[in-house]
Amino acid sequence: MAGDERAGADVPVFEARRLTRTFRRSGTGGRVIARALDGVDLSVRAGQRLGIVGESGSGKSTLIRVLDALLPPSSGEVLFRGRRIDDASASRLGDLRSSVQMVFQDPRSSLDPRMRVGDIVTEPLRSPLLRGRADIPRDHRERLHEVLAQVDLEADAADHYPHEFSGGERQRIAIARAIAPRPDVLIADEAVSALDVSVRAHVLNLFAELVRGGGLTLVFVSHDLAVVRHVCDSVAVMRGGRIVESGPIERVYGRPEQEYTRTLLASVPRLRVRPARGGHDEMGASDAGSPA
Ligand SMILES: Nc1ncnc2c1ncn2[C@@H]1O[C@H](COP(=O)(O)OP(=O)(O)O)[C@@H](O)[C@H]1O
Ligand SMILES: [Mg+2]
C-alpha cells in the first residue's frame, strides 16, 4: 500500500455531487432523449464494497462511466480522492487511470481477439510506448502467472487466444487483466450477468475472494440483488437517474424504506427462501435478514 494512504484515509475515494447527465438527439442542441442521471450524490469510502442496483435503464452504467471519467457529466461534480475529475486535465486523470480498473459485462468486446491472453493480461502493466511490441518482461510474467492462478486458470492459458475459452473463462481473463496492476479500486458493470448460473457462482466467488482482505474498494453494478449481496457491504438503489435509497446491505435488504426497493427484492426469490447457513451454497447466500 502507498505511504500516503494514512493522510487520505478519511477522504472518500469517489464523491459525486448533484450529478446530472442527459443524452440528446445528435449534438448538444438536440432534444433531450434521456435523463440518465438526475441529481446523484454519492460517496465511496476506501475499502467499501458498494453495490449499485436498479432496474434496466435506471442510470447505473452512466453513473460509473461518469465516475471513471469515461463520460462527462452534464452538471455536478465528481471527485476522485478529493480532487475534481469532471473538469479534469490529463495529469489528474493519471491517478484515476492508474488506480481504477474496470470489468464489463461482455468480455468478448473487452478482450482484443488478436492478442494472446498473456499480452492482454499484462498490457495494463506496460508503459504505453512498449504496448503491443516488446516481449513480456520477466517481472510481468511472474505477475501474469500469479493473477492467472488467482482466477483459477492454468499458466498455459497465457499462450492462447480469447476465442479458445468459454464465456466464464473469458470473464476470468478480464478479471485477471483488471487486477494485474494491483488497482486500489475495481469497478464492475454487470460483470457476471451474461454468465450461466453455475459459472456465475464461480466468478462471483472470485470477486468475493478479491475483496476479502479489505484493501480493495469495489463498486459493483448489477440488476441482480442476490449477486450484489454476495460481494458487497453496502448498496445504492437507483431509479430514473436517482439514488432512491442507500445504506448497509443488511439494513436495505432487511428493512427497505422504499416500495421500489421492496419490489426489486421481491423479484429475487432465492434471497427469501434460503435458510441461514455458514457454508457456501450456490450464491454463498445467507439469510436476507427478513425471510417472509
Ligand atoms: N449513449 C446514449 N445515448 C442515448 N441514451 C442513452 C445513452 N446511454 C444511456 N442512455 C439512456 O440513459 C438511461 C440510463 O441508461 P444506463 O445508464 O445504461 O442504465 P442501466 O445501466 O441502469 O441499465 C437509459 O434511458 C438509456 O437509454
Ligand atoms: Mg447498464
PDB file of C-alpha atoms and ligand atoms in Angstrom:
ATOM      1  CA  MET A   1       0.000   0.000   0.000  1.00  0.00           C
ATOM      2  CA  ALA A   2       1.130   3.523  -0.728  1.00  0.00           C
ATOM      3  CA  GLY A   3       2.780   5.520   2.042  1.00  0.00           C
ATOM      4  CA  ASP A   4       0.363   8.418   1.658  1.00  0.00           C
ATOM      5  CA  GLU A   5      -2.581   6.174   2.435  1.00  0.00           C
ATOM      6  CA  ARG A   6      -2.992   7.348   6.032  1.00  0.00           C
ATOM      7  CA  ALA A   7      -3.232  11.006   5.090  1.00  0.00           C
ATOM      8  CA  GLY A   8      -6.074  10.223   2.715  1.00  0.00           C
ATOM      9  CA  ALA A   9      -7.803   7.691   4.903  1.00  0.00           C
ATOM     10  CA  ASP A  10     -10.953   9.711   5.512  1.00  0.00           C
ATOM     11  CA  VAL A  11     -11.096  11.315   2.076  1.00  0.00           C
ATOM     12  CA  PRO A  12     -13.641   9.375   0.023  1.00  0.00           C
ATOM     13  CA  VAL A  13     -12.303   7.515  -2.986  1.00  0.00           C
ATOM     14  CA  PHE A  14     -15.180   8.832  -5.074  1.00  0.00           C
ATOM     15  CA  GLU A  15     -17.547  11.650  -4.369  1.00  0.00           C
ATOM     16  CA  ALA A  16     -20.354  12.701  -6.660  1.00  0.00           C
ATOM     17  CA  ARG A  17     -22.298  15.907  -6.051  1.00  0.00           C
ATOM     18  CA  ARG A  18     -25.591  16.722  -7.727  1.00  0.00           C
ATOM     19  CA  LEU A  19     -24.586  14.813 -10.835  1.00  0.00           C
ATOM     20  CA  THR A  20     -26.763  15.038 -13.886  1.00  0.00           C
ATOM     21  CA  ARG A  21     -26.302  13.563 -17.299  1.00  0.00           C
ATOM     22  CA  THR A  22     -28.666  13.934 -20.196  1.00  0.00           C
ATOM     23  CA  PHE A  23     -28.428  12.427 -23.624  1.00  0.00           C
ATOM     24  CA  ARG A  24     -29.609  14.475 -26.566  1.00  0.00           C
ATOM     25  CA  ARG A  25     -30.580  13.607 -30.062  1.00  0.00           C
ATOM     26  CA  SER A  26     -27.481  14.278 -32.259  1.00  0.00           C
ATOM     27  CA  GLY A  27     -25.378  17.108 -30.914  1.00  0.00           C
ATOM     28  CA  THR A  28     -25.701  19.473 -27.995  1.00  0.00           C
ATOM     29  CA  GLY A  29     -28.597  21.453 -29.412  1.00  0.00           C
ATOM     30  CA  GLY A  30     -30.835  18.433 -29.891  1.00  0.00           C
ATOM     31  CA  ARG A  31     -33.848  17.408 -27.855  1.00  0.00           C
ATOM     32  CA  VAL A  32     -33.153  15.578 -24.579  1.00  0.00           C
ATOM     33  CA  ILE A  33     -33.913  11.908 -25.156  1.00  0.00           C
ATOM     34  CA  ALA A  34     -32.760  10.532 -21.797  1.00  0.00           C
ATOM     35  CA  ARG A  35     -32.174  11.951 -18.358  1.00  0.00           C
ATOM     36  CA  ALA A  36     -29.778   9.187 -17.327  1.00  0.00           C
ATOM     37  CA  LEU A  37     -28.601  10.910 -14.122  1.00  0.00           C
ATOM     38  CA  ASP A  38     -30.883  13.320 -12.344  1.00  0.00           C
ATOM     39  CA  GLY A  39     -29.106  14.686  -9.267  1.00  0.00           C
ATOM     40  CA  VAL A  40     -26.919  11.932  -7.841  1.00  0.00           C
ATOM     41  CA  ASP A  41     -24.990  12.400  -4.597  1.00  0.00           C
ATOM     42  CA  LEU A  42     -22.682   9.550  -3.738  1.00  0.00           C
ATOM     43  CA  SER A  43     -19.670   8.860  -1.592  1.00  0.00           C
ATOM     44  CA  VAL A  44     -17.472   5.776  -1.785  1.00  0.00           C
ATOM     45  CA  ARG A  45     -15.035   5.168   1.076  1.00  0.00           C
ATOM     46  CA  ALA A  46     -11.708   3.372   0.738  1.00  0.00           C
ATOM     47  CA  GLY A  47     -12.271  -0.333   1.270  1.00  0.00           C
ATOM     48  CA  GLN A  48     -16.021  -0.023   0.791  1.00  0.00           C
ATOM     49  CA  ARG A  49     -17.761  -2.628  -1.329  1.00  0.00           C
ATOM     50  CA  LEU A  50     -20.627  -0.704  -2.810  1.00  0.00           C
ATOM     51  CA  GLY A  51     -23.291  -2.370  -4.879  1.00  0.00           C
ATOM     52  CA  ILE A  52     -25.335  -0.282  -7.298  1.00  0.00           C
ATOM     53  CA  VAL A  53     -28.654  -1.875  -8.142  1.00  0.00           C
ATOM     54  CA  GLY A  54     -31.743  -0.828 -10.052  1.00  0.00           C
ATOM     55  CA  GLU A  55     -33.865  -1.822 -12.989  1.00  0.00           C
ATOM     56  CA  SER A  56     -32.518  -1.655 -16.523  1.00  0.00           C
ATOM     57  CA  GLY A  57     -32.236   1.954 -17.698  1.00  0.00           C
ATOM     58  CA  SER A  58     -32.068   3.399 -14.177  1.00  0.00           C
ATOM     59  CA  GLY A  59     -28.676   5.004 -14.852  1.00  0.00           C
ATOM     60  CA  LYS A  60     -26.230   2.549 -13.258  1.00  0.00           C
ATOM     61  CA  SER A  61     -23.832   2.312 -16.198  1.00  0.00           C
ATOM     62  CA  THR A  62     -23.981   6.035 -16.852  1.00  0.00           C
ATOM     63  CA  LEU A  63     -23.114   6.712 -13.213  1.00  0.00           C
ATOM     64  CA  ILE A  64     -19.987   4.575 -13.199  1.00  0.00           C
ATOM     65  CA  ARG A  65     -18.885   5.862 -16.587  1.00  0.00           C
ATOM     66  CA  VAL A  66     -19.098   9.387 -15.204  1.00  0.00           C
ATOM     67  CA  LEU A  67     -17.254   8.311 -12.019  1.00  0.00           C
ATOM     68  CA  ASP A  68     -14.474   6.802 -14.126  1.00  0.00           C
ATOM     69  CA  ALA A  69     -14.298   9.904 -16.340  1.00  0.00           C
ATOM     70  CA  LEU A  70     -15.251   7.936 -19.427  1.00  0.00           C
ATOM     71  CA  LEU A  71     -18.197  10.279 -19.857  1.00  0.00           C
ATOM     72  CA  PRO A  72     -18.505  13.914 -18.750  1.00  0.00           C
ATOM     73  CA  PRO A  73     -21.489  14.848 -16.581  1.00  0.00           C
ATOM     74  CA  SER A  74     -23.943  17.465 -17.850  1.00  0.00           C
ATOM     75  CA  SER A  75     -23.652  19.187 -14.478  1.00  0.00           C
ATOM     76  CA  GLY A  76     -22.411  18.475 -10.979  1.00  0.00           C
ATOM     77  CA  GLU A  77     -19.044  17.425  -9.641  1.00  0.00           C
ATOM     78  CA  VAL A  78     -17.028  14.225  -9.441  1.00  0.00           C
ATOM     79  CA  LEU A  79     -14.068  13.984  -7.095  1.00  0.00           C
ATOM     80  CA  PHE A  80     -11.518  11.210  -7.014  1.00  0.00           C
ATOM     81  CA  ARG A  81      -9.621  11.210  -3.724  1.00  0.00           C
ATOM     82  CA  GLY A  82     -10.731  14.753  -3.100  1.00  0.00           C
ATOM     83  CA  ARG A  83      -9.816  16.206  -6.486  1.00  0.00           C
ATOM     84  CA  ARG A  84     -12.210  17.220  -9.224  1.00  0.00           C
ATOM     85  CA  ILE A  85     -12.033  14.981 -12.255  1.00  0.00           C
ATOM     86  CA  ASP A  86     -15.141  16.069 -14.138  1.00  0.00           C
ATOM     87  CA  ASP A  87     -13.234  19.055 -15.496  1.00  0.00           C
ATOM     88  CA  ALA A  88     -10.045  17.083 -15.464  1.00  0.00           C
ATOM     89  CA  SER A  89      -6.771  17.702 -17.084  1.00  0.00           C
ATOM     90  CA  ALA A  90      -4.862  14.648 -18.271  1.00  0.00           C
ATOM     91  CA  SER A  91      -2.464  14.887 -15.326  1.00  0.00           C
ATOM     92  CA  ARG A  92      -5.255  14.494 -12.804  1.00  0.00           C
ATOM     93  CA  LEU A  93      -6.704  11.574 -14.696  1.00  0.00           C
ATOM     94  CA  GLY A  94      -3.335   9.831 -14.347  1.00  0.00           C
ATOM     95  CA  ASP A  95      -4.044   8.994 -10.695  1.00  0.00           C
ATOM     96  CA  LEU A  96      -7.506   7.743 -11.627  1.00  0.00           C
ATOM     97  CA  ARG A  97      -6.278   5.635 -14.530  1.00  0.00           C
ATOM     98  CA  SER A  98      -3.502   4.008 -12.506  1.00  0.00           C
ATOM     99  CA  SER A  99      -5.760   3.312  -9.502  1.00  0.00           C
ATOM    100  CA  VAL A 100      -9.045   2.198 -11.023  1.00  0.00           C
ATOM    101  CA  GLN A 101      -9.719  -0.817 -13.223  1.00  0.00           C
ATOM    102  CA  MET A 102     -12.991  -1.883 -14.796  1.00  0.00           C
ATOM    103  CA  VAL A 103     -14.629  -5.178 -15.638  1.00  0.00           C
ATOM    104  CA  PHE A 104     -17.544  -5.085 -18.072  1.00  0.00           C
ATOM    105  CA  GLN A 105     -20.398  -7.404 -18.868  1.00  0.00           C
ATOM    106  CA  ASP A 106     -19.169  -8.780 -22.147  1.00  0.00           C
ATOM    107  CA  PRO A 107     -15.561  -9.981 -22.215  1.00  0.00           C
ATOM    108  CA  ARG A 108     -15.828 -10.571 -25.950  1.00  0.00           C
ATOM    109  CA  SER A 109     -15.808  -6.861 -26.603  1.00  0.00           C
ATOM    110  CA  SER A 110     -13.287  -6.008 -23.888  1.00  0.00           C
ATOM    111  CA  LEU A 111     -10.657  -8.607 -24.871  1.00  0.00           C
ATOM    112  CA  ASP A 112      -8.763  -7.983 -28.099  1.00  0.00           C
ATOM    113  CA  PRO A 113      -9.287 -11.174 -30.176  1.00  0.00           C
ATOM    114  CA  ARG A 114      -5.923 -10.772 -31.916  1.00  0.00           C
ATOM    115  CA  MET A 115      -3.913 -10.738 -28.702  1.00  0.00           C
ATOM    116  CA  ARG A 116      -2.793 -13.715 -26.663  1.00  0.00           C
ATOM    117  CA  VAL A 117      -4.075 -13.891 -23.094  1.00  0.00           C
ATOM    118  CA  GLY A 118      -0.574 -13.246 -21.713  1.00  0.00           C
ATOM    119  CA  ASP A 119      -0.361  -9.957 -23.609  1.00  0.00           C
ATOM    120  CA  ILE A 120      -3.925  -9.000 -22.740  1.00  0.00           C
ATOM    121  CA  VAL A 121      -3.392  -9.525 -19.015  1.00  0.00           C
ATOM    122  CA  THR A 122      -0.001  -7.809 -18.841  1.00  0.00           C
ATOM    123  CA  GLU A 123      -0.916  -4.897 -21.100  1.00  0.00           C
ATOM    124  CA  PRO A 124      -2.006  -2.650 -18.202  1.00  0.00           C
ATOM    125  CA  LEU A 125       1.452  -3.190 -16.652  1.00  0.00           C
ATOM    126  CA  ARG A 126       3.334  -1.892 -19.647  1.00  0.00           C
ATOM    127  CA  SER A 127       4.330   1.625 -20.407  1.00  0.00           C
ATOM    128  CA  PRO A 128       2.258   2.917 -23.327  1.00  0.00           C
ATOM    129  CA  LEU A 129       5.360   3.104 -25.517  1.00  0.00           C
ATOM    130  CA  LEU A 130       6.017  -0.622 -25.263  1.00  0.00           C
ATOM    131  CA  ARG A 131       2.443  -1.765 -25.614  1.00  0.00           C
ATOM    132  CA  GLY A 132       1.971  -4.406 -28.265  1.00  0.00           C
ATOM    133  CA  ARG A 133       5.681  -4.583 -29.074  1.00  0.00           C
ATOM    134  CA  ALA A 134       8.234  -5.990 -26.657  1.00  0.00           C
ATOM    135  CA  ASP A 135       8.162  -9.494 -25.216  1.00  0.00           C
ATOM    136  CA  ILE A 136       6.616  -9.831 -21.802  1.00  0.00           C
ATOM    137  CA  PRO A 137       9.330  -8.854 -19.294  1.00  0.00           C
ATOM    138  CA  ARG A 138      10.159 -11.352 -16.560  1.00  0.00           C
ATOM    139  CA  ASP A 139       8.521  -9.485 -13.647  1.00  0.00           C
ATOM    140  CA  HIS A 140       5.351  -9.050 -15.695  1.00  0.00           C
ATOM    141  CA  ARG A 141       5.428 -12.750 -16.486  1.00  0.00           C
ATOM    142  CA  GLU A 142       5.583 -13.520 -12.768  1.00  0.00           C
ATOM    143  CA  ARG A 143       2.626 -11.264 -12.093  1.00  0.00           C
ATOM    144  CA  LEU A 144       0.814 -12.870 -15.032  1.00  0.00           C
ATOM    145  CA  HIS A 145       1.166 -16.333 -13.510  1.00  0.00           C
ATOM    146  CA  GLU A 146       0.088 -15.006 -10.136  1.00  0.00           C
ATOM    147  CA  VAL A 147      -3.148 -13.476 -11.408  1.00  0.00           C
ATOM    148  CA  LEU A 148      -3.961 -16.407 -13.706  1.00  0.00           C
ATOM    149  CA  ALA A 149      -3.726 -18.670 -10.653  1.00  0.00           C
ATOM    150  CA  GLN A 150      -5.894 -16.236  -8.705  1.00  0.00           C
ATOM    151  CA  VAL A 151      -8.676 -16.599 -11.267  1.00  0.00           C
ATOM    152  CA  ASP A 152      -8.217 -20.378 -11.479  1.00  0.00           C
ATOM    153  CA  LEU A 153      -6.676 -20.502 -14.950  1.00  0.00           C
ATOM    154  CA  GLU A 154      -3.696 -22.662 -15.920  1.00  0.00           C
ATOM    155  CA  ALA A 155      -0.431 -20.878 -16.659  1.00  0.00           C
ATOM    156  CA  ASP A 156      -0.515 -22.067 -20.283  1.00  0.00           C
ATOM    157  CA  ALA A 157      -3.689 -20.054 -20.858  1.00  0.00           C
ATOM    158  CA  ALA A 158      -1.248 -17.198 -21.475  1.00  0.00           C
ATOM    159  CA  ASP A 159      -0.330 -18.613 -24.897  1.00  0.00           C
ATOM    160  CA  HIS A 160      -3.868 -18.904 -26.179  1.00  0.00           C
ATOM    161  CA  TYR A 161      -6.363 -16.502 -27.752  1.00  0.00           C
ATOM    162  CA  PRO A 162      -9.653 -15.348 -26.169  1.00  0.00           C
ATOM    163  CA  HIS A 163     -11.844 -17.299 -28.622  1.00  0.00           C
ATOM    164  CA  GLU A 164     -10.349 -20.554 -27.332  1.00  0.00           C
ATOM    165  CA  PHE A 165     -12.046 -20.010 -23.959  1.00  0.00           C
ATOM    166  CA  SER A 166     -15.587 -20.306 -22.654  1.00  0.00           C
ATOM    167  CA  GLY A 167     -17.592 -17.258 -21.579  1.00  0.00           C
ATOM    168  CA  GLY A 168     -16.790 -17.828 -17.919  1.00  0.00           C
ATOM    169  CA  GLU A 169     -13.094 -18.275 -18.634  1.00  0.00           C
ATOM    170  CA  ARG A 170     -13.049 -15.116 -20.737  1.00  0.00           C
ATOM    171  CA  GLN A 171     -14.580 -13.177 -17.877  1.00  0.00           C
ATOM    172  CA  ARG A 172     -11.896 -14.594 -15.570  1.00  0.00           C
ATOM    173  CA  ILE A 173      -9.279 -13.385 -18.069  1.00  0.00           C
ATOM    174  CA  ALA A 174     -10.879  -9.931 -17.952  1.00  0.00           C
ATOM    175  CA  ILE A 175     -10.691 -10.008 -14.150  1.00  0.00           C
ATOM    176  CA  ALA A 176      -7.052 -11.125 -14.256  1.00  0.00           C
ATOM    177  CA  ARG A 177      -6.278  -8.197 -16.533  1.00  0.00           C
ATOM    178  CA  ALA A 178      -8.084  -5.803 -14.206  1.00  0.00           C
ATOM    179  CA  ILE A 179      -6.273  -6.931 -11.064  1.00  0.00           C
ATOM    180  CA  ALA A 180      -2.825  -7.352 -12.659  1.00  0.00           C
ATOM    181  CA  PRO A 181      -1.730  -3.738 -11.983  1.00  0.00           C
ATOM    182  CA  ARG A 182      -2.922  -4.047  -8.338  1.00  0.00           C
ATOM    183  CA  PRO A 183      -5.616  -1.384  -8.590  1.00  0.00           C
ATOM    184  CA  ASP A 184      -6.990   0.274  -5.447  1.00  0.00           C
ATOM    185  CA  VAL A 185     -10.460   0.357  -6.962  1.00  0.00           C
ATOM    186  CA  LEU A 186     -12.296  -2.187  -9.047  1.00  0.00           C
ATOM    187  CA  ILE A 187     -15.466  -1.193 -10.867  1.00  0.00           C
ATOM    188  CA  ALA A 188     -17.575  -3.989 -12.297  1.00  0.00           C
ATOM    189  CA  ASP A 189     -20.598  -3.385 -14.535  1.00  0.00           C
ATOM    190  CA  GLU A 190     -22.908  -6.419 -14.767  1.00  0.00           C
ATOM    191  CA  ALA A 191     -19.715  -8.477 -14.696  1.00  0.00           C
ATOM    192  CA  VAL A 192     -21.479 -11.784 -14.080  1.00  0.00           C
ATOM    193  CA  SER A 193     -24.829 -11.058 -15.733  1.00  0.00           C
ATOM    194  CA  ALA A 194     -24.033 -12.762 -19.038  1.00  0.00           C
ATOM    195  CA  LEU A 195     -22.787 -15.959 -17.412  1.00  0.00           C
ATOM    196  CA  ASP A 196     -24.632 -19.233 -16.819  1.00  0.00           C
ATOM    197  CA  VAL A 197     -25.754 -19.726 -13.242  1.00  0.00           C
ATOM    198  CA  SER A 198     -23.084 -22.291 -12.298  1.00  0.00           C
ATOM    199  CA  VAL A 199     -20.298 -20.254 -13.899  1.00  0.00           C
ATOM    200  CA  ARG A 200     -21.690 -17.096 -12.331  1.00  0.00           C
ATOM    201  CA  ALA A 201     -21.279 -18.524  -8.837  1.00  0.00           C
ATOM    202  CA  HIS A 202     -17.636 -19.307  -9.546  1.00  0.00           C
ATOM    203  CA  VAL A 203     -16.821 -15.840 -10.899  1.00  0.00           C
ATOM    204  CA  LEU A 204     -18.776 -14.246  -8.075  1.00  0.00           C
ATOM    205  CA  ASN A 205     -16.747 -16.171  -5.539  1.00  0.00           C
ATOM    206  CA  LEU A 206     -13.619 -14.850  -7.226  1.00  0.00           C
ATOM    207  CA  PHE A 207     -14.841 -11.299  -6.672  1.00  0.00           C
ATOM    208  CA  ALA A 208     -15.638 -12.156  -3.067  1.00  0.00           C
ATOM    209  CA  GLU A 209     -12.129 -13.524  -2.549  1.00  0.00           C
ATOM    210  CA  LEU A 210     -10.529 -10.494  -4.170  1.00  0.00           C
ATOM    211  CA  VAL A 211     -12.188  -8.115  -1.737  1.00  0.00           C
ATOM    212  CA  ARG A 212     -11.940 -10.348   1.314  1.00  0.00           C
ATOM    213  CA  GLY A 213      -8.695  -8.770   2.548  1.00  0.00           C
ATOM    214  CA  GLY A 214     -10.398  -5.374   2.652  1.00  0.00           C
ATOM    215  CA  GLY A 215      -7.727  -3.415   0.766  1.00  0.00           C
ATOM    216  CA  LEU A 216      -9.657  -3.157  -2.462  1.00  0.00           C
ATOM    217  CA  THR A 217     -12.508  -0.709  -2.994  1.00  0.00           C
ATOM    218  CA  LEU A 218     -15.264  -2.267  -5.064  1.00  0.00           C
ATOM    219  CA  VAL A 219     -18.082  -0.632  -6.989  1.00  0.00           C
ATOM    220  CA  PHE A 220     -20.209  -3.487  -8.234  1.00  0.00           C
ATOM    221  CA  VAL A 221     -23.110  -2.739 -10.548  1.00  0.00           C
ATOM    222  CA  SER A 222     -25.811  -5.324 -11.092  1.00  0.00           C
ATOM    223  CA  HIS A 223     -29.519  -5.520 -11.717  1.00  0.00           C
ATOM    224  CA  ASP A 224     -29.388  -8.764  -9.689  1.00  0.00           C
ATOM    225  CA  LEU A 225     -29.704  -8.079  -5.968  1.00  0.00           C
ATOM    226  CA  ALA A 226     -28.637 -11.595  -4.966  1.00  0.00           C
ATOM    227  CA  VAL A 227     -25.334 -11.125  -6.736  1.00  0.00           C
ATOM    228  CA  VAL A 228     -24.712  -7.784  -5.022  1.00  0.00           C
ATOM    229  CA  ARG A 229     -25.445  -9.253  -1.624  1.00  0.00           C
ATOM    230  CA  HIS A 230     -22.735 -11.819  -2.130  1.00  0.00           C
ATOM    231  CA  VAL A 231     -19.875  -9.367  -2.674  1.00  0.00           C
ATOM    232  CA  CYS A 232     -20.913  -6.003  -1.223  1.00  0.00           C
ATOM    233  CA  ASP A 233     -21.267  -4.499   2.234  1.00  0.00           C
ATOM    234  CA  SER A 234     -23.438  -1.576   1.179  1.00  0.00           C
ATOM    235  CA  VAL A 235     -25.808  -0.757  -1.615  1.00  0.00           C
ATOM    236  CA  ALA A 236     -27.264   2.189  -3.510  1.00  0.00           C
ATOM    237  CA  VAL A 237     -30.605   1.671  -5.220  1.00  0.00           C
ATOM    238  CA  MET A 238     -31.144   3.607  -8.464  1.00  0.00           C
ATOM    239  CA  ARG A 239     -34.344   4.528 -10.182  1.00  0.00           C
ATOM    240  CA  GLY A 240     -34.832   7.003 -13.004  1.00  0.00           C
ATOM    241  CA  GLY A 241     -31.367   8.503 -12.658  1.00  0.00           C
ATOM    242  CA  ARG A 242     -31.566   8.967  -8.903  1.00  0.00           C
ATOM    243  CA  ILE A 243     -30.384   7.096  -5.858  1.00  0.00           C
ATOM    244  CA  VAL A 244     -33.632   6.453  -4.041  1.00  0.00           C
ATOM    245  CA  GLU A 245     -32.212   4.508  -1.120  1.00  0.00           C
ATOM    246  CA  SER A 246     -28.788   3.526   0.178  1.00  0.00           C
ATOM    247  CA  GLY A 247     -27.102   2.022   3.208  1.00  0.00           C
ATOM    248  CA  PRO A 248     -25.616  -1.174   4.600  1.00  0.00           C
ATOM    249  CA  ILE A 249     -26.794  -4.282   2.758  1.00  0.00           C
ATOM    250  CA  GLU A 250     -28.301  -5.773   5.916  1.00  0.00           C
ATOM    251  CA  ARG A 251     -30.458  -2.714   6.504  1.00  0.00           C
ATOM    252  CA  VAL A 252     -31.555  -2.082   2.916  1.00  0.00           C
ATOM    253  CA  TYR A 253     -32.295  -5.735   2.181  1.00  0.00           C
ATOM    254  CA  GLY A 254     -33.715  -6.454   5.615  1.00  0.00           C
ATOM    255  CA  ARG A 255     -35.758  -3.277   6.123  1.00  0.00           C
ATOM    256  CA  PRO A 256     -36.142  -1.485   2.774  1.00  0.00           C
ATOM    257  CA  GLU A 257     -37.574   2.031   3.083  1.00  0.00           C
ATOM    258  CA  GLN A 258     -38.796   2.337  -0.483  1.00  0.00           C
ATOM    259  CA  GLU A 259     -41.603   0.406  -2.134  1.00  0.00           C
ATOM    260  CA  TYR A 260     -39.392   0.265  -5.239  1.00  0.00           C
ATOM    261  CA  THR A 261     -36.623  -1.484  -3.277  1.00  0.00           C
ATOM    262  CA  ARG A 262     -39.175  -3.941  -1.881  1.00  0.00           C
ATOM    263  CA  THR A 263     -40.303  -4.696  -5.427  1.00  0.00           C
ATOM    264  CA  LEU A 264     -36.735  -5.312  -6.557  1.00  0.00           C
ATOM    265  CA  LEU A 265     -36.155  -7.604  -3.570  1.00  0.00           C
ATOM    266  CA  ALA A 266     -39.391  -9.469  -4.176  1.00  0.00           C
ATOM    267  CA  SER A 267     -38.196 -10.405  -7.655  1.00  0.00           C
ATOM    268  CA  VAL A 268     -35.256 -12.270  -6.122  1.00  0.00           C
ATOM    269  CA  PRO A 269     -36.986 -15.278  -4.568  1.00  0.00           C
ATOM    270  CA  ARG A 270     -33.702 -17.001  -3.809  1.00  0.00           C
ATOM    271  CA  LEU A 271     -32.930 -14.393  -1.180  1.00  0.00           C
ATOM    272  CA  ARG A 272     -36.110 -15.106   0.690  1.00  0.00           C
ATOM    273  CA  VAL A 273     -36.128 -18.853   0.790  1.00  0.00           C
ATOM    274  CA  ARG A 274     -32.525 -19.666   1.579  1.00  0.00           C
ATOM    275  CA  PRO A 275     -32.078 -20.564   5.229  1.00  0.00           C
ATOM    276  CA  ALA A 276     -29.133 -19.010   7.049  1.00  0.00           C
ATOM    277  CA  ARG A 277     -26.105 -21.251   6.803  1.00  0.00           C
ATOM    278  CA  GLY A 278     -22.425 -20.884   7.479  1.00  0.00           C
ATOM    279  CA  GLY A 279     -21.232 -22.667   4.373  1.00  0.00           C
ATOM    280  CA  HIS A 280     -21.167 -21.729   0.703  1.00  0.00           C
ATOM    281  CA  ASP A 281     -24.107 -22.657  -1.405  1.00  0.00           C
ATOM    282  CA  GLU A 282     -24.631 -21.622  -4.982  1.00  0.00           C
ATOM    283  CA  MET A 283     -24.604 -17.898  -4.235  1.00  0.00           C
ATOM    284  CA  GLY A 284     -22.976 -18.353  -0.863  1.00  0.00           C
ATOM    285  CA  ALA A 285     -26.105 -16.604   0.307  1.00  0.00           C
ATOM    286  CA  SER A 286     -27.133 -16.476   3.876  1.00  0.00           C
ATOM    287  CA  ASP A 287     -30.445 -15.226   5.122  1.00  0.00           C
ATOM    288  CA  ALA A 288     -31.562 -11.841   3.786  1.00  0.00           C
ATOM    289  CA  GLY A 289     -32.473 -10.623   7.230  1.00  0.00           C
ATOM    290  CA  SER A 290     -36.227 -10.770   6.829  1.00  0.00           C
ATOM    291  CA  PRO A 291     -37.470 -14.041   5.482  1.00  0.00           C
ATOM    292  CA  ALA A 292     -41.078 -13.642   4.514  1.00  0.00           C
TER     293      ALA A 292
HETATM  294  N1  LIG B   1     -25.285   6.885 -25.314  1.00  0.00           N
HETATM  295  C1  LIG B   1     -26.585   7.050 -25.007  1.00  0.00           C
HETATM  296  N2  LIG B   1     -27.413   7.716 -25.810  1.00  0.00           N
HETATM  297  C2  LIG B   1     -28.716   7.907 -25.509  1.00  0.00           C
HETATM  298  N3  LIG B   1     -29.282   7.456 -24.384  1.00  0.00           N
HETATM  299  C3  LIG B   1     -28.507   6.771 -23.520  1.00  0.00           C
HETATM  300  C4  LIG B   1     -27.115   6.521 -23.785  1.00  0.00           C
HETATM  301  N4  LIG B   1     -26.602   5.821 -22.744  1.00  0.00           N
HETATM  302  C5  LIG B   1     -27.602   5.626 -21.877  1.00  0.00           C
HETATM  303  N5  LIG B   1     -28.758   6.195 -22.340  1.00  0.00           N
HETATM  304  C6  LIG B   1     -30.057   6.216 -21.653  1.00  0.00           C
HETATM  305  O1  LIG B   1     -29.854   6.632 -20.312  1.00  0.00           O
HETATM  306  C7  LIG B   1     -30.668   5.865 -19.425  1.00  0.00           C
HETATM  307  C8  LIG B   1     -29.789   5.139 -18.427  1.00  0.00           C
HETATM  308  O2  LIG B   1     -29.029   4.159 -19.101  1.00  0.00           O
HETATM  309  P1  LIG B   1     -27.936   3.267 -18.365  1.00  0.00           P
HETATM  310  O3  LIG B   1     -27.045   4.136 -17.552  1.00  0.00           O
HETATM  311  O4  LIG B   1     -27.294   2.427 -19.392  1.00  0.00           O
HETATM  312  O5  LIG B   1     -28.846   2.379 -17.393  1.00  0.00           O
HETATM  313  P2  LIG B   1     -28.560   0.975 -16.693  1.00  0.00           P
HETATM  314  O6  LIG B   1     -27.075   0.716 -16.744  1.00  0.00           O
HETATM  315  O7  LIG B   1     -29.077   1.143 -15.300  1.00  0.00           O
HETATM  316  O8  LIG B   1     -29.329  -0.042 -17.442  1.00  0.00           O
HETATM  317  C9  LIG B   1     -31.493   4.939 -20.310  1.00  0.00           C
HETATM  318  O9  LIG B   1     -32.725   5.555 -20.567  1.00  0.00           O
HETATM  319  C10 LIG B   1     -30.678   4.840 -21.578  1.00  0.00           C
HETATM  320  O10 LIG B   1     -31.493   4.565 -22.665  1.00  0.00           O
HETATM  321 MG    MG B   2     -26.009  -0.934 -17.528  1.00  0.00          MG
END
